CSV table of C-alpha atoms and ligand atoms in Angstrom, one decimal:
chain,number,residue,atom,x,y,z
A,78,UNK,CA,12.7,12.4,-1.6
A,79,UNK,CA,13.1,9.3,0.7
A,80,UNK,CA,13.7,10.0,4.8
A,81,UNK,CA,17.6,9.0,4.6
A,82,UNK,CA,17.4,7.6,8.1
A,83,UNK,CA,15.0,5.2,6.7
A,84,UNK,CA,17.2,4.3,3.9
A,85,UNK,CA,20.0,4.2,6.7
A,86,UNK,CA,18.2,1.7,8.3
A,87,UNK,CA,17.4,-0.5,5.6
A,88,UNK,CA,20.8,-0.4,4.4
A,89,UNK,CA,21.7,-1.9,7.9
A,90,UNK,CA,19.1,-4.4,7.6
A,91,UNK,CA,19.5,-5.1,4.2
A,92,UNK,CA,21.1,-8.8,4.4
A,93,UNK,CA,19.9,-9.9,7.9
A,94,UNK,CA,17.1,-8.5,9.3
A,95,UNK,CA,16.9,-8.2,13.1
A,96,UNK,CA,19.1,-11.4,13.3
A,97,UNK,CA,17.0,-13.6,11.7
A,98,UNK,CA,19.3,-14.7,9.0
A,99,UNK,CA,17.1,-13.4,6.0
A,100,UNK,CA,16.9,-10.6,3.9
A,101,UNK,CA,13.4,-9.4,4.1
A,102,UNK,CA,13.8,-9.9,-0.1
A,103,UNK,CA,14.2,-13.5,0.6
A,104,UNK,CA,11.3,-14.1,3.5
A,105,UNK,CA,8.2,-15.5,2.9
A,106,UNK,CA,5.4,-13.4,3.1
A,107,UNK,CA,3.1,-16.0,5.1
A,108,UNK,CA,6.6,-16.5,7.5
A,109,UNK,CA,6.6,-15.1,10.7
A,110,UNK,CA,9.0,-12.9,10.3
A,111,UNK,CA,7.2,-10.8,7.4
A,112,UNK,CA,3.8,-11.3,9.4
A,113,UNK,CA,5.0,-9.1,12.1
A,114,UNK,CA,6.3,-6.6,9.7
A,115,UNK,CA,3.2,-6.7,8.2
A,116,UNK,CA,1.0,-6.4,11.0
A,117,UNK,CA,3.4,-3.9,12.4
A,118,UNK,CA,3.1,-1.5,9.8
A,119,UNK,CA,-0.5,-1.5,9.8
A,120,UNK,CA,-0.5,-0.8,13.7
A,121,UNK,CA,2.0,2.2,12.8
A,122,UNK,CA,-0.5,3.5,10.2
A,123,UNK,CA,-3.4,3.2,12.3
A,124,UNK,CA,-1.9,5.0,14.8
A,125,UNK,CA,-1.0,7.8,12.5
A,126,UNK,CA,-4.1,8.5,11.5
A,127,UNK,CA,-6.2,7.6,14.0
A,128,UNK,CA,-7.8,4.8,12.0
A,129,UNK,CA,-10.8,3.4,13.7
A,130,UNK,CA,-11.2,-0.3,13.9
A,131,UNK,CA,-14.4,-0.4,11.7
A,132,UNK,CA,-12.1,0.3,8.6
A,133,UNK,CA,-10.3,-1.5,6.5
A,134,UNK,CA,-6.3,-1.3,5.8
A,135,UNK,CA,-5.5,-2.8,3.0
A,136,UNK,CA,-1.8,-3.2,1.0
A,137,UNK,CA,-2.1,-3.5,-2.8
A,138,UNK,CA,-0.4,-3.8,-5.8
A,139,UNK,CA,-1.5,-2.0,-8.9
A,140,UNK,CA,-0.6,1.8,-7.7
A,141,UNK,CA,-3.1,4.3,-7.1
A,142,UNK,CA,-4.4,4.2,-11.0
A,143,UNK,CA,-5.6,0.3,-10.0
A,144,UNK,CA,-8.2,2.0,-7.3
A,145,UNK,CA,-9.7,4.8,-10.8
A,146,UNK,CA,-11.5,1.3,-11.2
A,147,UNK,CA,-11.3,-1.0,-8.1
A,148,UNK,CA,-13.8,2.0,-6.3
A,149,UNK,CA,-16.4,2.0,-9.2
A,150,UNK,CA,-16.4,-2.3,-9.3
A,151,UNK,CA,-16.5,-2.3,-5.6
A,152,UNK,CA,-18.9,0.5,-4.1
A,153,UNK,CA,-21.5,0.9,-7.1
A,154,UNK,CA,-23.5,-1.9,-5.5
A,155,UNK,CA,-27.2,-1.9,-6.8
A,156,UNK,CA,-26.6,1.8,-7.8
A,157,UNK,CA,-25.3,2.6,-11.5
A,158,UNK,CA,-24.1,6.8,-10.6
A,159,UNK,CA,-21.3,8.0,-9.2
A,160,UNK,CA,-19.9,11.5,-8.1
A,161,UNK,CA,-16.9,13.2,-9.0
A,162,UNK,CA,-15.5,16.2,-8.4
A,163,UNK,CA,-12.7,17.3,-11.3
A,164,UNK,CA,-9.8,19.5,-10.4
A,165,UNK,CA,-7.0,18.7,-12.8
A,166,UNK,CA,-5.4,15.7,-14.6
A,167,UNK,CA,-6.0,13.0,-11.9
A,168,UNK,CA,-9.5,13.3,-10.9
A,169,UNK,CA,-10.0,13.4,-15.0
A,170,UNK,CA,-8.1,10.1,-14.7
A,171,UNK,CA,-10.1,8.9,-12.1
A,172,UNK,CA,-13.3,9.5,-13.9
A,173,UNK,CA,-12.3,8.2,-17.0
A,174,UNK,CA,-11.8,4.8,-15.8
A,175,UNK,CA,-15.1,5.2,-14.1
A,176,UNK,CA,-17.1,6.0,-16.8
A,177,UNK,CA,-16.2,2.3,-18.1
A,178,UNK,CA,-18.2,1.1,-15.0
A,179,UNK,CA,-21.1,3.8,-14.7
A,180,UNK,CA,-22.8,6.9,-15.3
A,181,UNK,CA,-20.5,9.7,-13.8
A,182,UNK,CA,-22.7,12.7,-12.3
A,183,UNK,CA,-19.9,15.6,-12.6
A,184,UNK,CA,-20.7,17.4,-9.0
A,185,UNK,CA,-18.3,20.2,-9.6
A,186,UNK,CA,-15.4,21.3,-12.0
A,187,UNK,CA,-12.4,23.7,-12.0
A,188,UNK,CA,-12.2,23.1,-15.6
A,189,UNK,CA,-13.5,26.4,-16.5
A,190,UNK,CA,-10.6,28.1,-14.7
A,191,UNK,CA,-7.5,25.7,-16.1
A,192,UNK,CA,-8.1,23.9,-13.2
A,193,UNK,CA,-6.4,27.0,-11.0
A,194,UNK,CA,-9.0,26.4,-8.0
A,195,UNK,CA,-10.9,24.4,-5.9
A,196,UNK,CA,-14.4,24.5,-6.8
A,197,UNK,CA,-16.5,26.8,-4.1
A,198,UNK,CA,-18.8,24.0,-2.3
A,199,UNK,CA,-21.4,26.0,-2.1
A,200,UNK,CA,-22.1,25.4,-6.0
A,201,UNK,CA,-21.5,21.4,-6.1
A,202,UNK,CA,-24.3,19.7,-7.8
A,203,UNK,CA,-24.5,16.2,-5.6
A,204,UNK,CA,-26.6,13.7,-7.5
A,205,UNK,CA,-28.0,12.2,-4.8
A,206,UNK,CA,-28.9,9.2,-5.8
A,207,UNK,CA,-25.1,8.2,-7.1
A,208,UNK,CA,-23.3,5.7,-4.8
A,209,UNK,CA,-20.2,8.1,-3.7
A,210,UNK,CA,-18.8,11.4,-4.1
A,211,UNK,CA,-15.1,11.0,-5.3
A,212,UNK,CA,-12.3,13.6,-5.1
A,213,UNK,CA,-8.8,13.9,-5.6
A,214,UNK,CA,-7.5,15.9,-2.1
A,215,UNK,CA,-4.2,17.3,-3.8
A,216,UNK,CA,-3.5,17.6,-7.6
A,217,UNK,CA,0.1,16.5,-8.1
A,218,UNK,CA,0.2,18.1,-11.5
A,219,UNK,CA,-1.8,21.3,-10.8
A,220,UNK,CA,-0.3,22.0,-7.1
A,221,UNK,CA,-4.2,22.4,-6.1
A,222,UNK,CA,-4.9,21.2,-2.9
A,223,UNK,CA,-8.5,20.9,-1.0
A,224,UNK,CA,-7.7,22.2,3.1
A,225,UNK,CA,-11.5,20.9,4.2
A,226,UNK,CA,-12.8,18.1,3.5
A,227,UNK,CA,-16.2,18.1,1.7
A,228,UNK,CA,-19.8,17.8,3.3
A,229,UNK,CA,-21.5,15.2,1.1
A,230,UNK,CA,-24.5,14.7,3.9
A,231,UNK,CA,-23.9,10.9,4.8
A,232,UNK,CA,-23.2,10.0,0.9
A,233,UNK,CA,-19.3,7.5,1.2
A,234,UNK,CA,-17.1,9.9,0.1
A,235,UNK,CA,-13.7,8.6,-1.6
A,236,UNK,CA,-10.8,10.5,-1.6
A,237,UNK,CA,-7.3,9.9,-3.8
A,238,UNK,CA,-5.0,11.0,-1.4
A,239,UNK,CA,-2.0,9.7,-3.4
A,240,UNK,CA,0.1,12.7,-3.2
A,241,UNK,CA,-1.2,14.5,0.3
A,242,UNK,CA,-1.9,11.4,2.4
A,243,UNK,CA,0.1,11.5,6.2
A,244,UNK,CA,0.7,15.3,4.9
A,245,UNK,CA,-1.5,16.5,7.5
A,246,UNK,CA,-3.9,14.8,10.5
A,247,UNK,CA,-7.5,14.1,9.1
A,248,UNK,CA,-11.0,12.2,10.1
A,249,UNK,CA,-11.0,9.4,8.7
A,250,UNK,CA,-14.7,8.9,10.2
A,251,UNK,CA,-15.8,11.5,7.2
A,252,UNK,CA,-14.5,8.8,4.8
A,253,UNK,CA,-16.1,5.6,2.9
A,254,UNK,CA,-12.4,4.9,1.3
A,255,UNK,CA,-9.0,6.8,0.9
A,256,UNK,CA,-6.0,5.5,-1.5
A,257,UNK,CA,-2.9,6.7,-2.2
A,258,UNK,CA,0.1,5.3,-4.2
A,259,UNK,CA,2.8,4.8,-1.5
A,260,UNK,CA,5.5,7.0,-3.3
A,261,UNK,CA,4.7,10.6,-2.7
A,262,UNK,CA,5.2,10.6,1.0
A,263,UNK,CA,5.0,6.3,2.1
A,264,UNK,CA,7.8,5.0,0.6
A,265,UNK,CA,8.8,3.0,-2.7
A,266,UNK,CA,6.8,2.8,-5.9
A,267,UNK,CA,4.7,-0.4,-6.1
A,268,UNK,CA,2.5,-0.6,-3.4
A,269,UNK,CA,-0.5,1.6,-2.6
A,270,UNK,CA,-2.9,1.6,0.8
A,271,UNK,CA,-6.6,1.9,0.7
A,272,UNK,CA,-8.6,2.3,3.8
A,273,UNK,CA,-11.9,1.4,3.7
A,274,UNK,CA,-14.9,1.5,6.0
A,275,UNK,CA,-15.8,-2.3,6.5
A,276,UNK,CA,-19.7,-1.8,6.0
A,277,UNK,CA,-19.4,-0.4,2.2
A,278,UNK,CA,-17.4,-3.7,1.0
A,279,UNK,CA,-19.2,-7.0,-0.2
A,280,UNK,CA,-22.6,-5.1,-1.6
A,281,UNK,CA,-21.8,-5.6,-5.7
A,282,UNK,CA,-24.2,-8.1,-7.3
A,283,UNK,CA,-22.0,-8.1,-10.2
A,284,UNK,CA,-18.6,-10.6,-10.3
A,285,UNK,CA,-15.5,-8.8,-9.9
A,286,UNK,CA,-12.1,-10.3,-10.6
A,287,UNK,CA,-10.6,-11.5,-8.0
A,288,UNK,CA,-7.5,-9.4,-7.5
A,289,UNK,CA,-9.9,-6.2,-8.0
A,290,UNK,CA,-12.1,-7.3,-5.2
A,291,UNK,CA,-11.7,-5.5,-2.1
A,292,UNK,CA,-13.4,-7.7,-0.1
A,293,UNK,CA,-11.6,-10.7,-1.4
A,294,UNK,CA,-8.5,-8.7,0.0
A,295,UNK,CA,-9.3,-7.8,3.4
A,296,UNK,CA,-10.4,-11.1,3.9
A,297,UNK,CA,-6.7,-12.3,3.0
A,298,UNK,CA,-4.9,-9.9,4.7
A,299,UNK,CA,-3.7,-8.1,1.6
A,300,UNK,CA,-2.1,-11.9,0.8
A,301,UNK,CA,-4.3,-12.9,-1.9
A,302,UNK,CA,-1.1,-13.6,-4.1
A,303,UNK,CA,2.3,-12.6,-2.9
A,304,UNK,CA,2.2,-8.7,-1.9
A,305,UNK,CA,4.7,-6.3,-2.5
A,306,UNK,CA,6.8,-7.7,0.5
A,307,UNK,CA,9.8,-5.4,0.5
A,308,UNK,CA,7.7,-2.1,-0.5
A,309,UNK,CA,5.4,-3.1,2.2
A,310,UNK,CA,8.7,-3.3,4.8
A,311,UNK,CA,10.0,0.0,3.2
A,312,UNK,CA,6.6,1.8,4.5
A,313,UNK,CA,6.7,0.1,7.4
A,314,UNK,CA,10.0,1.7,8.5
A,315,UNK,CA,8.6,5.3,6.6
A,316,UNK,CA,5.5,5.1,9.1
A,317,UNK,CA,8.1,4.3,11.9
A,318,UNK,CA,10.3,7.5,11.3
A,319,UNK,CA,6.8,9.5,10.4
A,320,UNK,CA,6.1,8.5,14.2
A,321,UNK,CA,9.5,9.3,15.7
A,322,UNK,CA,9.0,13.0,14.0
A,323,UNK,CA,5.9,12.9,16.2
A,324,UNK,CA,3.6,11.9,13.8
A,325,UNK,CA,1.0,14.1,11.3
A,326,UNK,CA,0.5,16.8,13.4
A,327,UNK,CA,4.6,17.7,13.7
A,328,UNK,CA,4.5,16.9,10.0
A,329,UNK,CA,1.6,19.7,9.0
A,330,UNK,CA,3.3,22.3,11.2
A,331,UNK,CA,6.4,21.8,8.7
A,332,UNK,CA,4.6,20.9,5.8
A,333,UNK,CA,2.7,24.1,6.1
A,334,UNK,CA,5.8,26.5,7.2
A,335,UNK,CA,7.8,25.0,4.0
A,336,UNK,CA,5.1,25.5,1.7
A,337,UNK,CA,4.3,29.4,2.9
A,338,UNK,CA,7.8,30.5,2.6
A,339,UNK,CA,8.0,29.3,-0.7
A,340,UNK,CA,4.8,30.9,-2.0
A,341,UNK,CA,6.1,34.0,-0.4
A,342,UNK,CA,9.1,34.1,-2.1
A,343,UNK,CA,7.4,33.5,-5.3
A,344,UNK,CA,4.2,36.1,-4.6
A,345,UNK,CA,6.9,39.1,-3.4
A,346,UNK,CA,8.9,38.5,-6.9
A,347,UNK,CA,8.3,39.9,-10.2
A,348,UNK,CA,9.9,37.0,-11.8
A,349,UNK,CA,8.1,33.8,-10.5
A,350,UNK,CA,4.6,33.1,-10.5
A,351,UNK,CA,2.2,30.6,-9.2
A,352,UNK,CA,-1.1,30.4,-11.1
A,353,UNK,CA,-3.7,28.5,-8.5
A,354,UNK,CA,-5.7,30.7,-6.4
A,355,UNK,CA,-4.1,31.2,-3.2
A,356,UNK,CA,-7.3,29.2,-1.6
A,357,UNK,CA,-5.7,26.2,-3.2
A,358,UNK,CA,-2.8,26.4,-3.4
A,359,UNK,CA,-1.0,22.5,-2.5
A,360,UNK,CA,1.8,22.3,0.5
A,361,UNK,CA,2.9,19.7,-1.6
A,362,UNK,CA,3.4,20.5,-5.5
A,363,UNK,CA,4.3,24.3,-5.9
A,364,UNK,CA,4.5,24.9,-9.4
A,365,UNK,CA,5.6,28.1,-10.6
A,366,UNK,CA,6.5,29.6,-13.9
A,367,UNK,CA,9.5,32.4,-14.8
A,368,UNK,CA,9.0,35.4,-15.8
A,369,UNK,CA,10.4,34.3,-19.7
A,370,UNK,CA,10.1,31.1,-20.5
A,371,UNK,CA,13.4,31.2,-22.6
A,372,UNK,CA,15.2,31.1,-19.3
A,373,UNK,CA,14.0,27.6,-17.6
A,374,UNK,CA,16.5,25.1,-19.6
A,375,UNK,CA,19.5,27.8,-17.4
A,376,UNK,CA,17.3,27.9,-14.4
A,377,UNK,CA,17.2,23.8,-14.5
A,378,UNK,CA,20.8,23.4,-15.3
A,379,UNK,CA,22.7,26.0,-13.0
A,380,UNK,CA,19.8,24.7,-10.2
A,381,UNK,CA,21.4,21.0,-11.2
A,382,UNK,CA,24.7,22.6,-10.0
A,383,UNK,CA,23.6,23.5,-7.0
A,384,UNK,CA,22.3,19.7,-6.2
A,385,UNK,CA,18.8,20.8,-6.4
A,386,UNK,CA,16.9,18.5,-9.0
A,387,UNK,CA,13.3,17.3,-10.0
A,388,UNK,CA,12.1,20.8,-10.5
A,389,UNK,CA,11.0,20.4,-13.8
A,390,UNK,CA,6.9,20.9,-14.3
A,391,UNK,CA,5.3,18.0,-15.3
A,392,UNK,CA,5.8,17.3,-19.3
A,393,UNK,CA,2.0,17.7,-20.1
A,394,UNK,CA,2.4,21.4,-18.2
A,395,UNK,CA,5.6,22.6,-18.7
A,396,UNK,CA,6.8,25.1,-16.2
A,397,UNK,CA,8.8,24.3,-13.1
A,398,UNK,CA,7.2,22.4,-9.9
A,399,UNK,CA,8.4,22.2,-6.5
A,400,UNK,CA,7.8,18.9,-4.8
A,401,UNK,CA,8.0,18.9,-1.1
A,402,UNK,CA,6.9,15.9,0.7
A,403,UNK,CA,7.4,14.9,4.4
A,404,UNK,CA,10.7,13.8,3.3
A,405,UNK,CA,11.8,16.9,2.2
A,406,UNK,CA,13.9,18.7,4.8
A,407,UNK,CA,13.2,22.4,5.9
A,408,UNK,CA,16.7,23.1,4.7
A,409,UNK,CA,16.0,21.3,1.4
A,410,UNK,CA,13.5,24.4,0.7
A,411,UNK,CA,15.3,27.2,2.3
A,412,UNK,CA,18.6,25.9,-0.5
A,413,UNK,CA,15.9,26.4,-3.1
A,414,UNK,CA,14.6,29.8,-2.3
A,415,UNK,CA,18.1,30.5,-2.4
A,416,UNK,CA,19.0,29.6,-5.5
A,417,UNK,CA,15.9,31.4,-6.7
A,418,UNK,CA,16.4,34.8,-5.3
A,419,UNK,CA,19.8,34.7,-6.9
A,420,UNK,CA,18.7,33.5,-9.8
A,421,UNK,CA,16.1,36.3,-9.8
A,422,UNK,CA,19.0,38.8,-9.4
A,423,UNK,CA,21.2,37.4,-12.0
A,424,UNK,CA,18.6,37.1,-14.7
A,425,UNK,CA,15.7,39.2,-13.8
F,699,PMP,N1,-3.4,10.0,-8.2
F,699,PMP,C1,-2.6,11.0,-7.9
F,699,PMP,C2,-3.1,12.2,-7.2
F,699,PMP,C3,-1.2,10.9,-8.3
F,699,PMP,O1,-0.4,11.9,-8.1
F,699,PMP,C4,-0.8,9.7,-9.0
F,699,PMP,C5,0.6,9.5,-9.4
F,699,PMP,N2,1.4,10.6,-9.6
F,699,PMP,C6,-1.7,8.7,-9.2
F,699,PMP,C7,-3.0,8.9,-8.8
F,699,PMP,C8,-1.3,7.5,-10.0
F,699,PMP,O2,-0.6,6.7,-9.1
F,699,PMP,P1,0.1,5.4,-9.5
F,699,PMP,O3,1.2,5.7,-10.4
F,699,PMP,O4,0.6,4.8,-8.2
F,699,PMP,O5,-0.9,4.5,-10.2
């Protein structure tokens, strides 16, 4: 979902913005005007999660699947092994487009399981002589969600954050370099935010292409070409209302008390089910399946009637999924546990 106050508000703003005359679609991105947004919403960010001045902000194009290689190209420096952690169908992404770059030490894998847990710390493998440790904190696809973050002893640790990012407060001090795609809880598709600590950046012997050199774009700003300006003023005005809901602490008292009452709901029924060890269980993707599977094209269609939508489980998984972002209202869930307790009763 998108915050409809924000989509109020760029409704409002949509053919002048604060008086100026422009649209923000027709501004300049090296104009004033779209400076200050710029630099605004990079203040708003930093502020809401505490982002220390040693690291990097950066606003890219390219989504979150750009970064599966801009990390590799940019952080190997003289090293040539990485570490990844696999818990589902993004961190396999991520290491796929790795391995095109280097050798890729698995540390750990929930692969044995289906990927229905996080992988107990206590057995990772680190290859210690790899360049990073990279993990995906929430599988989208799965709903399996690390709540710590890992102890890698020193080693940058990367983290795609695409779909839990501003979920939740976090250290960002523990961090070499988070990215997320903007459009699970940022704003619009299109644009995706990396933060990296300034120190790992600029150590690569090898040439990388410009607009997949990190470097290249924190020394521009994030304008190496024209950026994404009007997804970039979009997130701006998402970090803006994050901040009037008081921010990521607010957000991961909510987050958490919309997730638990729908794995409640789910755990006390004989007709739902949640595969993914309760350990690991997301606050953002709930994925459940129904007791026959014959009955989830009538569970989709009389949930359609009842305005609730996008519950259908990934194609590659089947199933149904639950997505509730920061965007998604408290009342948005409680309409869907609802609908499934009389669902439950009508066909169960
Ligand atoms: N990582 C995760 C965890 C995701 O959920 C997604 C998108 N669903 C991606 C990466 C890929 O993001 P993008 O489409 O922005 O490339």
């Amino acid at each position: 979902m998108f915050p409809e106050p924000v989509l109020l508000r760029a409704k409002e703003e949509f053919l002048d913005w604060q008086g100026c005359g422009l649209s923000v679609l027709a501004m300049s991105h090296r104009g004033k005007e779209f400076i200050s947004i710029a630099e605004k919403s990079e203040q708003d960010l930093r502020q809401l999660l505490a982002i220390p001045a040693n690291y990097k902000v950066l606003f890219l194009q390219g989504g979150a699947s750009s970064q599966f290689a801009m990390v590799p190209l940019n952080l190997l420096g003289q090293k040539s092994t990485a570490n990844y952690v696999c818990t589902g169908a993004w961190s396999d992404k991520a290491i796929q487009e790795a391995q095109k770059f280097c050798r890729v030490h698995i540390a750990a894998s929930s692969r044995d399981t289906g990927f229905k847990h996080i992988p107990n710390p206590h057995d990772w493998d680190i290859c210690k002589d790899a360049a990073y440790l990279h993990y995906t904190s929430n599988e989208t696809i799965g709903g399996v969600e690390f709540h710590y973050v890992p102890d890698v002893d020193g080693m940058p640790l990367i983290s795609d954050m695409s779909s839990n990012i501003l979920s939740e407060p976090i250290d960002i001090n523990q961090f070499g370099l988070i990215y997320a795609g903007a459009q699970k809880n940022m704003g619009p598709a299109g644009i995706a935010v990396v933060i990296v600590r300034e120190d790992l950046l600029g150590n690569t012997p090898s040439t990388i292409p410009t607009m997949y050199d990190l470097l290249a774009h924190a020394k521009s700003g994030s304008m190496l070409n024209t950026p994404a300006t009007y997804n970039w003023y979009l997130m701006g005005l998402v970090f803006e209302w994050l901040i009037d809901r008081g921010g990521v602490e607010a957000l991961e008292v909510s987050n958490k008390r919309k997730a638990e009452k729908l794995y409640r709901v789910i755990d006390d029924s004989g007709f739902y089910t949640n595969p993914v060890d309760p350990s690991g269980r997301s606050r953002m993707n709930i994925p459940f399946l129904l007791a026959e599977t014959s009955l989830e094209k009538t569970f989709l269609s009389e949930a359609t009637k009842e305005n609730l939508v996008a519950l259908e489980g990934h194609r590659s998984v089947g199933g149904m999924r639950a997505s509730i972002y920061n965007a998604m209202p408290e009342e948005g869930v409680d309409a869907l546990i609802g609908f499934m307790i009389e669902f439950e009763r009508c066909y169960g």
